[in-house]
Amino acid sequence: MKSATEVFRPLQADDPVEAGGYRLAARLGAGGMGRVYLSHTRGGRPVAIKVVRPELADDPDFRRRFRREMEAARRVRGAYTAELIDGDADGTPPWLATLYVPGPSLSEAVARRGPLPVPAVLWLMAGVAEALQAIHGVGVVHRDLKPGNVLLAADGPRVIDFGISLASGVSSHTATGAAVGTPSFMAPEQASAGEVTPATDIFALGQTAAFAALGRPLYGDGPGVSVLYRIVHSDPDLSLLPEQLRPLIARCLAAEPAERVTAKEVVEWCRRHLGGDLDAGVGPAVWREVKGPDPEIPPPVPEPTPVAPVAMPTPVLTPGAMPASPGVPAPVLPSAPAPLPPSAPWPRPHAPSGRADEPAEERRARRRRTALVATGAVAAAALLLTGVTLLVGDALDRLADRGAKGPSSASSHPTGATGSTASPGPTASTASQGSTGTEGTAGGTGVPAAPSAGPSASPRPVGYPGRFLDEKNSLGIRKPVDRKDRSGDLRLECDRTGCELKSDSSSVILMYGEPGTGLDECRLMATASKSHSLPLAAVSAGSEICVRHPSGDIALLVVQVKATAMPGRLPAFMTVDLTVWPNATERGATAGR
């Protein structure tokens, strides 16, 4: 079992602090479509928030698919599914929220403790089959059922991730014609891009159960295209499975979809063979042993406390408070009037002539109006005096700065030449700090220069999801991206020893470590790389490749499908999600200006 620090990783600088009003508490993971975070509902219930990559969100086709898949997932309700409770396909970026399941995935549990005992496998199959009944009951096919998408909760398994689930009536092809799913757990019809039905998920259930019982994929490891070839053209070897499980798993893995067992029949078969264990309540004990203890979930992130604005005192400048610059005489400002002695009465405004018999009430009202007018005039005069003081002080500071620079100031050398004979002093070095002559000014005139759009400005990423690359076409980093010839920046080239991703001018590098590479990492590694080719033997689905174009563009390729293991015998191809940051390096930013 992973520790709490491994499951709940702290938010990084490039992570959002909220999504759709949900305050994010920790990062749970990342993948090709986006990142997953821990959050909580208003009532404190933990939820998993999936936030889509911004570059994918910019693609209208992706948003339409995401909206359709989210609407289909909303209809799924079941005891063994992680329900979709919220989401926004039109958000910036799009996001969705599902109930958080506190427990390891089946793949993590097997990696930690090895193959599961037969009763645990039967409980697993019954729970997943019941989840498939709920999913298929609303016309949805999961299409990517695998050990990583089955979580082991305290009361049974939970099926998650409907990110690529589609309504049954929708074509199983992607925009590029490539099959969708994980190669080791695909059905034959799915591997060959055929019709996908609920029976496709039953085949994946048989493979998932075999993985739980054996501790490894039933069709073996290796390149995805080799595994798919074995799935399509060979029968599985069930001899290593426990004898009690072979009949049921064999019916799940029938080559013909019509011959496979149904989800309802799987539930009934498992309940029948659990027998007395079912009535004795063995299930909870089995799961406690398999899943291990749950890590402590971080508490909800408190809402930010509104901070009341603090009233700042208005500065009052007096003649003695202005600092004097060396060599420049202090300005002579008008002195403030001396205060009246305490015994002197406040001077009364001169009252205009009036009738001698004017009532006392009218005289008092007229005096109040006159006093208000006088007070306003005094305030306006004070504001005017303050503004004049600031302008005079600013002008004197500039004069002092120019006087301290001497003959090598910016006015004498507007190009900022370093060969000038500047007199020593704290400001002398500023004459050689830029092409404008005075640091932070334009042409040494004292006018602040506009900030330049240098490499520190973050360029806007552009996403191109689902790009197809084979030995006949190519991809361009600059538009057009899809090339039907070999003139693009990136090509797939294969021989008998393997395949490479090659470029004539762009540097290419494979990223290692956790997924979710951003611009800064890509720019650093791709700029340091001098290689124009990348062998694809170590590349698999989910791998991330960074590219630096001579123009200064930085690109990230996230591999979705790679079929390059048998060049010459089977067509080699890749599908990738491409993200491009235009003019993302210093050279590119300069060229862009």
Coordinates of C-alpha atoms in Angstrom, one line a residue:
M1 CA 0.0 0.0 0.0
K2 CA 1.3 3.4 -0.9
S3 CA 1.9 5.8 2.0
A4 CA -0.2 8.9 2.4
T5 CA 2.6 11.1 1.0
E6 CA 2.7 8.9 -2.1
V7 CA -1.0 8.9 -2.7
F8 CA -1.7 12.5 -1.9
R9 CA 1.1 14.6 -3.3
P10 CA 1.2 18.4 -2.6
L11 CA 0.0 20.8 -5.2
Q12 CA 2.8 22.3 -7.4
A13 CA 3.2 25.8 -8.8
D14 CA 1.5 24.9 -12.1
D15 CA -1.5 23.2 -10.4
P16 CA -4.8 25.2 -10.0
V17 CA -6.1 25.9 -6.5
E18 CA -9.7 25.1 -7.5
A19 CA -11.8 23.7 -10.3
G20 CA -15.5 24.5 -10.7
G21 CA -15.7 25.9 -7.1
Y22 CA -14.0 22.8 -5.6
R23 CA -10.9 23.7 -3.5
L24 CA -8.1 21.3 -4.4
A25 CA -6.3 19.6 -1.5
A26 CA -3.7 17.3 -3.2
R27 CA -2.7 15.8 -6.5
L28 CA -3.7 12.2 -7.0
G29 CA -2.2 11.5 -10.5
A30 CA -1.8 12.6 -14.1
G31 CA -2.3 11.1 -17.5
G32 CA -2.5 12.0 -21.2
M33 CA -5.9 13.7 -20.8
G34 CA -5.1 15.7 -17.7
R35 CA -4.5 15.6 -13.9
V36 CA -6.6 14.2 -11.0
Y37 CA -6.9 16.0 -7.7
L38 CA -8.4 15.4 -4.3
S39 CA -11.1 17.7 -3.2
H40 CA -14.3 17.7 -1.0
T41 CA -17.9 18.5 -1.3
R42 CA -19.5 21.2 0.8
G43 CA -20.5 18.5 3.3
G44 CA -16.9 17.2 3.5
R45 CA -17.1 14.1 1.4
P46 CA -13.9 13.4 -0.6
V47 CA -14.1 13.5 -4.4
A48 CA -11.7 13.1 -7.3
I49 CA -11.5 16.0 -9.7
K50 CA -10.1 15.4 -13.2
V51 CA -9.0 18.6 -14.9
V52 CA -8.4 18.4 -18.6
R53 CA -5.2 19.7 -20.2
P54 CA -5.7 23.3 -21.4
E55 CA -4.3 22.5 -24.9
L56 CA -6.9 19.7 -25.3
A57 CA -9.6 22.0 -24.1
D58 CA -8.9 24.4 -26.9
D59 CA -10.0 21.7 -29.5
P60 CA -13.7 21.9 -30.2
D61 CA -13.9 18.3 -31.2
F62 CA -12.4 17.2 -27.9
R63 CA -14.9 19.3 -26.0
R64 CA -17.8 17.7 -27.9
R65 CA -16.5 14.2 -27.2
F66 CA -15.9 15.1 -23.5
R67 CA -19.4 16.5 -23.1
R68 CA -21.0 13.4 -24.7
E69 CA -18.9 11.0 -22.6
M70 CA -19.7 12.9 -19.4
E71 CA -23.4 12.9 -20.1
A72 CA -23.3 9.1 -20.7
A73 CA -21.4 8.6 -17.4
R74 CA -23.9 10.6 -15.5
R75 CA -26.5 7.9 -16.1
V76 CA -24.4 5.2 -14.5
R77 CA -25.4 4.3 -11.0
G78 CA -24.3 1.2 -9.2
A79 CA -22.9 -0.1 -5.9
Y80 CA -19.6 -1.0 -7.5
T81 CA -19.0 2.1 -9.6
A82 CA -17.4 5.5 -8.6
E83 CA -20.3 7.8 -9.7
L84 CA -19.9 11.0 -11.6
I85 CA -21.4 13.7 -9.4
D86 CA -20.4 16.9 -11.1
G87 CA -18.6 18.4 -14.1
D88 CA -18.5 21.1 -16.7
A89 CA -17.5 20.4 -20.3
D90 CA -17.6 24.1 -21.1
G91 CA -15.4 25.1 -18.2
T92 CA -11.9 26.7 -18.6
P93 CA -10.5 24.1 -18.5
P94 CA -13.2 21.3 -18.6
W95 CA -13.4 19.1 -15.5
L96 CA -15.4 16.4 -13.9
A97 CA -15.8 15.1 -10.3
T98 CA -16.4 11.5 -9.2
L99 CA -16.7 10.0 -5.7
Y100 CA -13.2 9.4 -4.2
V101 CA -12.5 5.7 -3.5
P102 CA -10.1 5.2 -0.6
G103 CA -8.2 2.1 -1.7
P104 CA -5.4 0.9 -4.0
S105 CA -6.0 -0.1 -7.5
L106 CA -5.9 -3.8 -8.4
S107 CA -2.6 -3.4 -10.1
E108 CA -1.1 -1.7 -7.0
A109 CA -2.4 -4.5 -4.7
V110 CA -1.0 -7.2 -6.9
A111 CA 2.4 -5.4 -7.1
R112 CA 2.5 -5.2 -3.3
R113 CA 1.3 -8.7 -2.3
G114 CA 1.3 -10.8 -5.4
P115 CA -1.5 -12.9 -6.8
L116 CA -4.8 -12.8 -5.0
P117 CA -6.4 -16.0 -3.4
V118 CA -9.2 -17.7 -5.2
P119 CA -12.0 -16.3 -2.9
A120 CA -10.7 -12.7 -3.4
V121 CA -10.7 -13.3 -7.2
L122 CA -14.3 -14.5 -7.1
W123 CA -15.4 -11.5 -5.0
L124 CA -13.5 -9.3 -7.5
M125 CA -15.2 -10.8 -10.5
A126 CA -18.7 -10.6 -8.9
G127 CA -18.3 -6.9 -8.0
V128 CA -16.9 -5.9 -11.4
A129 CA -19.5 -7.8 -13.2
E130 CA -22.2 -6.1 -11.2
A131 CA -20.6 -2.7 -12.1
L132 CA -20.7 -3.7 -15.8
Q133 CA -24.4 -4.5 -15.4
A134 CA -25.0 -0.9 -14.3
I135 CA -22.8 0.5 -17.0
H136 CA -24.3 -1.6 -19.8
G137 CA -27.8 -1.0 -18.5
V138 CA -27.6 2.7 -19.6
G139 CA -26.2 1.9 -23.1
V140 CA -22.5 2.6 -22.2
V141 CA -19.5 0.4 -22.9
H142 CA -16.4 1.0 -20.7
R143 CA -13.9 0.0 -23.4
D144 CA -10.8 0.4 -21.0
L145 CA -11.5 -2.0 -18.2
K146 CA -8.1 -3.0 -16.7
P147 CA -6.5 -3.5 -13.2
G148 CA -5.6 0.2 -13.0
N149 CA -9.3 1.1 -13.4
V150 CA -10.5 -1.2 -10.6
L151 CA -10.1 0.2 -7.1
L152 CA -10.3 -2.0 -4.0
A153 CA -12.5 -0.3 -1.5
A154 CA -13.3 -1.7 2.0
D155 CA -16.6 -3.2 0.8
G156 CA -15.6 -4.4 -2.6
P157 CA -14.2 -3.3 -6.0
R158 CA -15.1 -0.1 -7.7
V159 CA -14.9 0.5 -11.5
I160 CA -13.6 3.9 -12.4
D161 CA -12.5 6.1 -15.3
F162 CA -15.2 6.5 -18.0
G163 CA -12.9 8.9 -19.7
I164 CA -13.0 7.0 -23.0
S165 CA -16.4 5.3 -22.6
L166 CA -18.8 5.9 -25.4
A167 CA -22.5 5.3 -25.9
S168 CA -23.0 1.9 -27.6
G169 CA -24.3 3.4 -30.8
V170 CA -21.2 5.5 -31.4
S171 CA -18.4 4.2 -33.7
S172 CA -15.5 2.5 -32.0
H173 CA -13.0 4.3 -34.2
T174 CA -11.2 7.4 -33.1
A175 CA -10.6 10.4 -35.4
T176 CA -7.5 8.7 -36.8
G177 CA -8.9 5.2 -37.1
A178 CA -6.9 3.8 -34.2
A179 CA -8.4 1.5 -31.6
V180 CA -8.9 2.9 -28.1
G181 CA -8.0 1.0 -25.0
T182 CA -5.0 -0.7 -23.3
P183 CA -3.4 -3.4 -25.5
S184 CA -2.9 -6.1 -22.8
F185 CA -6.6 -6.0 -21.9
M186 CA -8.3 -5.5 -25.3
A187 CA -10.7 -8.0 -26.9
P188 CA -9.9 -9.3 -30.4
E189 CA -12.6 -7.2 -32.0
Q190 CA -11.3 -4.1 -30.3
A191 CA -7.7 -4.8 -31.2
S192 CA -8.7 -5.0 -34.9
A193 CA -10.9 -1.9 -34.7
G194 CA -14.1 -3.9 -35.0
E195 CA -17.5 -3.4 -33.4
V196 CA -17.3 -2.7 -29.6
T197 CA -20.2 -4.2 -27.5
P198 CA -20.8 -5.1 -23.9
A199 CA -19.1 -8.4 -24.7
T200 CA -15.9 -6.5 -25.2
D201 CA -15.9 -5.5 -21.5
I202 CA -16.6 -9.2 -20.5
F203 CA -13.4 -10.2 -22.4
A204 CA -11.5 -7.5 -20.4
L205 CA -13.1 -8.8 -17.2
G206 CA -11.6 -12.2 -17.9
Q207 CA -8.2 -10.8 -18.5
T208 CA -8.4 -8.6 -15.4
A209 CA -9.4 -11.6 -13.3
A210 CA -6.5 -13.7 -14.8
F211 CA -4.1 -10.9 -13.9
A212 CA -5.4 -10.9 -10.3
A213 CA -4.9 -14.7 -10.1
L214 CA -1.5 -14.9 -11.9
G215 CA 0.1 -11.6 -10.9
R216 CA 0.8 -10.8 -14.6
P217 CA -1.1 -10.3 -17.9
L218 CA -2.5 -13.5 -19.3
Y219 CA -1.2 -12.7 -22.8
G220 CA 2.2 -11.8 -21.6
D221 CA 4.2 -8.6 -21.6
G222 CA 6.1 -6.8 -24.4
P223 CA 5.3 -4.2 -27.1
G224 CA 1.7 -3.5 -27.5
V225 CA 1.5 -4.7 -31.2
S226 CA 2.9 -8.1 -30.2
V227 CA 0.4 -8.5 -27.4
L228 CA -2.4 -7.5 -29.8
Y229 CA -1.2 -10.0 -32.3
R230 CA -1.4 -12.8 -29.7
I231 CA -4.8 -11.8 -28.6
V232 CA -6.2 -11.8 -32.1
H233 CA -4.4 -15.0 -33.4
S234 CA -3.9 -17.3 -30.5
D235 CA -5.8 -19.0 -27.7
P236 CA -4.9 -18.1 -24.1
D237 CA -3.0 -20.6 -21.9
L238 CA -5.2 -21.2 -18.9
S239 CA -3.2 -24.1 -17.5
L240 CA -1.4 -21.8 -14.9
L241 CA -4.7 -20.5 -13.5
P242 CA -6.3 -22.1 -10.3
E243 CA -8.6 -24.9 -11.4
Q244 CA -11.6 -23.3 -9.8
L245 CA -11.3 -20.3 -12.0
R246 CA -10.6 -21.8 -15.4
P247 CA -14.2 -22.5 -16.6
L248 CA -15.5 -19.0 -15.9
I249 CA -12.5 -17.2 -17.2
A250 CA -12.5 -19.4 -20.3
R251 CA -16.1 -18.4 -21.1
C252 CA -15.1 -14.7 -20.6
L253 CA -12.3 -15.1 -23.1
A254 CA -14.2 -16.8 -25.9
A255 CA -12.9 -15.5 -29.3
E256 CA -16.5 -14.9 -30.6
P257 CA -18.3 -12.2 -28.7
A258 CA -21.6 -14.0 -28.9
E259 CA -20.1 -17.0 -27.1
R260 CA -19.0 -15.1 -24.1
V261 CA -20.8 -15.2 -20.7
T262 CA -22.9 -12.2 -19.7
A263 CA -22.3 -10.0 -16.7
K264 CA -25.4 -11.4 -14.9
E265 CA -24.2 -15.0 -15.4
V266 CA -20.7 -14.0 -14.0
V267 CA -22.4 -12.7 -10.8
E268 CA -24.5 -15.9 -10.4
W269 CA -21.5 -18.2 -11.1
C270 CA -19.4 -16.4 -8.5
R271 CA -22.1 -16.4 -5.8
R272 CA -22.7 -20.2 -6.4
H273 CA -19.0 -21.1 -6.1
L274 CA -18.4 -18.9 -3.0
G275 CA -21.1 -20.9 -1.3
G276 CA -20.6 -21.0 2.5
D277 CA -18.0 -18.2 2.4
L278 CA -20.7 -15.8 1.1
D279 CA -23.1 -16.6 4.0
A280 CA -20.2 -16.5 6.5
G281 CA -19.2 -13.0 5.5
V282 CA -15.7 -13.8 4.3
G283 CA -15.7 -10.9 1.9
P284 CA -14.7 -8.1 4.3
A285 CA -11.9 -10.2 5.8
V286 CA -10.6 -11.0 2.3
W287 CA -10.6 -7.4 1.3
R288 CA -8.9 -6.2 4.5
E289 CA -6.1 -8.6 3.8
V290 CA -5.8 -7.7 0.1
K291 CA -6.2 -3.9 0.1
G292 CA -4.3 -3.1 3.3
P293 CA -5.0 0.0 5.5
D294 CA -6.3 3.2 3.9
P295 CA -4.0 6.2 4.1
E296 CA -5.3 9.2 6.1
I297 CA -7.2 11.5 3.7
P298 CA -6.1 15.2 3.9
P299 CA -8.9 17.5 5.4
P300 CA -10.8 19.9 3.2
V301 CA -9.1 23.1 2.2
P302 CA -10.7 26.0 4.1
E303 CA -12.3 28.7 2.2
P304 CA -10.1 31.9 2.0
T305 CA -11.0 34.4 4.7
P306 CA -12.0 37.8 3.2
V307 CA -9.5 40.5 4.2
A308 CA -11.0 43.9 4.9
P309 CA -9.2 46.7 3.1
V310 CA -6.8 48.6 5.3
A311 CA -7.0 52.4 5.1
M312 CA -3.5 53.7 4.4
P313 CA -2.6 57.1 5.8
T314 CA -2.1 59.8 3.2
P315 CA 1.5 60.9 3.1
V316 CA 2.1 64.6 3.9
L317 CA 5.2 66.1 2.3
T318 CA 6.8 69.0 4.1
P319 CA 9.8 71.0 2.9
G320 CA 12.1 69.5 5.5
A321 CA 11.0 65.9 4.7
M322 CA 12.4 65.9 1.1
P323 CA 15.8 64.1 0.8
A324 CA 18.5 66.3 -0.8
S325 CA 20.5 64.9 -3.6
P326 CA 24.3 65.3 -3.6
G327 CA 25.3 68.5 -5.3
V328 CA 21.8 69.7 -5.9
P329 CA 20.3 72.5 -3.8
A330 CA 17.2 71.6 -1.9
P331 CA 14.0 73.2 -3.4
V332 CA 12.6 76.2 -1.8
L333 CA 9.0 75.6 -1.0
P334 CA 6.5 78.1 0.5
S335 CA 6.4 77.9 4.2
A336 CA 3.3 76.8 5.9
P337 CA 1.4 79.6 7.7
A338 CA 2.2 79.9 11.4
P339 CA -0.5 78.6 13.7
L340 CA -2.6 81.1 15.5
P341 CA -2.0 81.6 19.2
P342 CA -4.4 79.7 21.4
S343 CA -5.9 82.9 22.6
A344 CA -6.7 84.2 19.2
P345 CA -10.2 83.6 18.0
W346 CA -10.8 81.7 14.8
P347 CA -11.2 84.3 12.0
R348 CA -14.8 84.5 11.0
P349 CA -15.6 84.8 7.3
H350 CA -16.7 88.3 6.2
A351 CA -20.5 88.2 6.2
P352 CA -22.2 89.9 3.2
S353 CA -24.3 92.9 4.0
G354 CA -27.9 92.1 4.8
R355 CA -30.9 93.5 6.5
A356 CA -30.4 94.6 10.0
D357 CA -33.5 92.8 11.0
E358 CA -32.4 89.4 9.5
P359 CA -33.6 86.6 11.7
A360 CA -31.0 84.8 13.8
E361 CA -31.8 81.4 12.3
E362 CA -31.1 82.6 8.8
R363 CA -27.9 84.2 9.9
R364 CA -26.7 80.9 11.4
A365 CA -27.5 78.9 8.2
R366 CA -25.7 81.4 6.0
R367 CA -22.6 81.2 8.2
R368 CA -22.6 77.4 8.0
R369 CA -22.8 77.5 4.2
T370 CA -19.9 80.0 4.1
A371 CA -17.8 77.9 6.4
L372 CA -18.3 74.8 4.2
V373 CA -17.2 76.7 1.1
A374 CA -14.1 78.0 2.9
T375 CA -13.2 74.5 4.1
G376 CA -13.5 73.1 0.6
A377 CA -11.2 75.8 -0.8
V378 CA -8.6 75.1 1.8
A379 CA -8.7 71.3 1.0
A380 CA -8.3 72.0 -2.7
A381 CA -5.3 74.2 -2.1
A382 CA -3.7 71.5 0.0
L383 CA -4.1 68.9 -2.7
L384 CA -2.7 71.3 -5.3
L385 CA 0.3 72.0 -3.1
T386 CA 1.0 68.3 -2.6
G387 CA 0.9 67.6 -6.4
V388 CA 3.3 70.4 -7.1
T389 CA 5.7 69.2 -4.4
L390 CA 5.7 65.6 -5.9
L391 CA 6.4 66.9 -9.4
V392 CA 9.2 69.2 -8.2
G393 CA 10.8 66.4 -6.2
D394 CA 10.6 63.9 -9.1
A395 CA 12.2 66.5 -11.5
L396 CA 15.0 67.2 -9.0
D397 CA 15.7 63.5 -8.5
R398 CA 16.2 63.1 -12.3
L399 CA 18.5 66.1 -12.4
A400 CA 20.5 64.7 -9.5
D401 CA 20.8 61.3 -11.3
R402 CA 22.0 62.9 -14.5
G403 CA 24.5 65.1 -12.7
A404 CA 26.0 62.1 -10.8
K405 CA 26.6 60.2 -14.1
G406 CA 28.7 62.9 -15.6
P407 CA 29.8 63.0 -19.2
S408 CA 29.1 59.2 -19.8
S409 CA 25.4 59.5 -19.1
A410 CA 22.8 58.2 -21.4
S411 CA 22.3 61.5 -23.1
S412 CA 26.0 61.4 -24.3
H413 CA 25.9 57.7 -25.3
P414 CA 22.4 56.8 -26.3
T415 CA 23.5 53.3 -27.5
G416 CA 24.9 52.4 -24.1
A417 CA 28.4 51.7 -25.3
T418 CA 30.6 50.1 -22.8
G419 CA 33.7 52.0 -24.0
S420 CA 32.6 55.2 -22.4
T421 CA 34.7 56.8 -19.6
A422 CA 32.0 56.9 -16.9
S423 CA 33.1 58.4 -13.6
P424 CA 32.9 56.0 -10.7
G425 CA 29.8 56.1 -8.5
P426 CA 26.8 54.1 -7.6
T427 CA 25.0 55.0 -10.8
A428 CA 27.8 54.8 -13.3
S429 CA 27.3 51.2 -14.2
T430 CA 23.8 51.8 -15.5
A431 CA 25.1 53.4 -18.7
S432 CA 26.1 50.0 -20.0
Q433 CA 23.1 47.9 -19.0
G434 CA 21.0 48.0 -22.1
S435 CA 20.6 49.3 -25.6
T436 CA 18.5 52.2 -24.3
G437 CA 21.4 53.8 -22.4
T438 CA 19.6 54.1 -19.1
E439 CA 18.3 51.0 -17.4
G440 CA 14.5 50.9 -17.5
T441 CA 14.2 54.0 -19.7
A442 CA 13.7 54.6 -23.4
G443 CA 16.5 56.3 -25.1
G444 CA 17.8 57.8 -21.8
T445 CA 15.0 60.3 -21.7
G446 CA 13.8 59.3 -18.3
V447 CA 10.5 58.0 -19.7
P448 CA 9.9 54.4 -18.5
A449 CA 10.3 51.9 -21.3
A450 CA 7.5 49.4 -22.1
P451 CA 8.2 45.9 -20.8
S452 CA 9.4 43.6 -23.6
A453 CA 7.7 40.4 -24.5
G454 CA 10.8 38.3 -23.7
P455 CA 11.0 34.6 -22.9
S456 CA 9.6 35.2 -19.4
A457 CA 6.2 35.8 -20.9
S458 CA 4.3 32.5 -20.9
P459 CA 3.2 31.6 -24.5
R460 CA -0.2 30.2 -25.0
P461 CA -0.2 26.4 -25.8
V462 CA -2.0 25.1 -28.9
G463 CA -3.3 21.5 -28.7
Y464 CA -3.6 19.0 -31.6
P465 CA -5.0 15.8 -30.0
G466 CA -5.2 12.4 -31.8
R467 CA -2.5 13.0 -34.5
F468 CA -1.6 9.9 -36.6
L469 CA 2.0 9.3 -37.8
D470 CA 3.2 6.4 -40.0
E471 CA 5.9 5.8 -42.6
K472 CA 4.1 7.7 -45.3
N473 CA 3.2 11.0 -43.7
S474 CA 4.8 13.4 -41.2
L475 CA 3.9 16.0 -38.5
G476 CA 4.8 19.7 -38.6
I477 CA 5.5 21.7 -35.5
R478 CA 4.4 24.8 -37.4
K479 CA 1.2 24.8 -39.4
P480 CA 0.2 22.8 -41.3
V481 CA 0.6 20.1 -38.6
D482 CA -0.7 17.2 -40.6
R483 CA 1.4 16.5 -43.7
K484 CA 0.5 13.8 -46.2
D485 CA 4.1 13.7 -47.4
R486 CA 7.5 13.4 -45.6
S487 CA 8.3 17.2 -45.5
G488 CA 7.2 17.8 -42.0
D489 CA 9.4 18.2 -38.9
L490 CA 8.8 14.8 -37.4
R491 CA 8.8 11.5 -39.3
L492 CA 8.5 7.8 -38.4
E493 CA 11.3 5.8 -40.0
C494 CA 11.7 2.0 -39.6
D495 CA 14.1 -0.7 -40.6
R496 CA 14.5 -4.4 -39.6
T497 CA 16.0 -3.4 -36.2
G498 CA 13.3 -1.0 -35.1
C499 CA 11.7 2.4 -35.6
E500 CA 12.8 5.9 -34.8
L501 CA 11.2 9.3 -34.5
K502 CA 13.4 11.6 -36.7
S503 CA 13.7 15.2 -37.6
D504 CA 16.1 17.1 -39.9
S505 CA 16.3 20.2 -37.7
S506 CA 14.4 19.8 -34.4
S507 CA 15.9 18.3 -31.3
V508 CA 14.0 15.4 -29.8
I509 CA 14.2 13.9 -26.3
L510 CA 12.2 11.3 -24.3
M511 CA 11.1 12.5 -20.8
Y512 CA 11.3 10.2 -17.9
G513 CA 9.6 10.2 -14.5
E514 CA 6.0 11.2 -13.6
P515 CA 3.7 12.2 -16.4
G516 CA 2.4 15.8 -16.7
T517 CA 5.5 17.5 -18.3
G518 CA 5.0 21.2 -18.6
L519 CA 6.6 24.0 -20.7
D520 CA 9.5 24.7 -18.4
E521 CA 10.7 21.1 -18.2
C522 CA 10.2 20.6 -22.0
R523 CA 12.0 23.8 -22.8
L524 CA 15.0 22.9 -20.5
M525 CA 15.4 19.3 -21.7
A526 CA 14.7 19.9 -25.5
T527 CA 17.1 22.9 -25.6
A528 CA 19.9 20.9 -23.9
S529 CA 19.4 18.0 -26.3
K530 CA 21.4 17.9 -29.6
S531 CA 19.8 14.7 -31.0
H532 CA 17.5 14.8 -34.0
S533 CA 16.3 11.2 -33.7
L534 CA 14.7 9.1 -30.9
P535 CA 14.7 5.2 -31.0
L536 CA 11.2 4.1 -30.0
A537 CA 12.1 0.8 -28.3
A538 CA 11.6 2.4 -24.8
V539 CA 8.5 4.4 -25.8
S540 CA 5.1 3.1 -24.8
A541 CA 1.5 4.5 -24.4
G542 CA 1.7 7.5 -22.0
S543 CA 5.4 8.3 -22.8
E544 CA 6.1 12.0 -23.3
I545 CA 8.5 13.4 -25.9
C546 CA 9.8 17.0 -26.0
V547 CA 10.8 18.7 -29.2
R548 CA 12.5 22.1 -29.9
H549 CA 12.0 23.6 -33.3
P550 CA 14.7 26.0 -34.7
S551 CA 12.1 28.8 -34.7
G552 CA 11.9 28.6 -30.9
D553 CA 8.7 26.6 -30.7
I554 CA 8.5 23.9 -28.0
A555 CA 6.3 20.9 -28.6
L556 CA 5.2 18.0 -26.3
L557 CA 4.1 14.7 -27.7
V558 CA 2.1 12.3 -25.4
V559 CA 2.0 8.8 -27.0
Q560 CA -1.5 7.2 -27.1
V561 CA -0.9 4.2 -29.3
K562 CA 2.5 2.8 -30.5
A563 CA 2.7 -0.1 -33.0
T564 CA 6.3 -0.3 -34.1
A565 CA 7.5 -3.7 -32.8
M566 CA 7.3 -5.7 -36.1
P567 CA 8.3 -3.3 -38.9
G568 CA 8.1 -4.9 -42.3
R569 CA 5.6 -7.5 -41.2
L570 CA 3.0 -5.2 -39.8
P571 CA 2.4 -1.5 -40.6
A572 CA 4.1 0.7 -38.1
F573 CA 2.3 3.8 -36.7
M574 CA 1.8 6.0 -33.7
T575 CA -1.0 8.2 -32.4
V576 CA 0.0 11.2 -30.3
D577 CA -1.5 14.2 -28.6
L578 CA 0.6 17.2 -29.7
T579 CA 0.9 20.4 -27.8
V580 CA 2.9 23.4 -29.2
W581 CA 4.1 26.5 -27.4
P582 CA 4.9 29.0 -30.1
N583 CA 8.1 31.2 -29.6
A584 CA 8.8 29.6 -26.2
T585 CA 12.6 30.0 -26.2
E586 CA 14.7 33.2 -26.0
R587 CA 15.7 32.9 -29.7
G588 CA 12.1 32.2 -30.7
A589 CA 10.7 35.1 -28.7
T590 CA 13.3 37.5 -30.3
A591 CA 12.4 36.2 -33.7
G592 CA 8.7 36.7 -33.0
R593 CA 9.2 40.3 -32.3

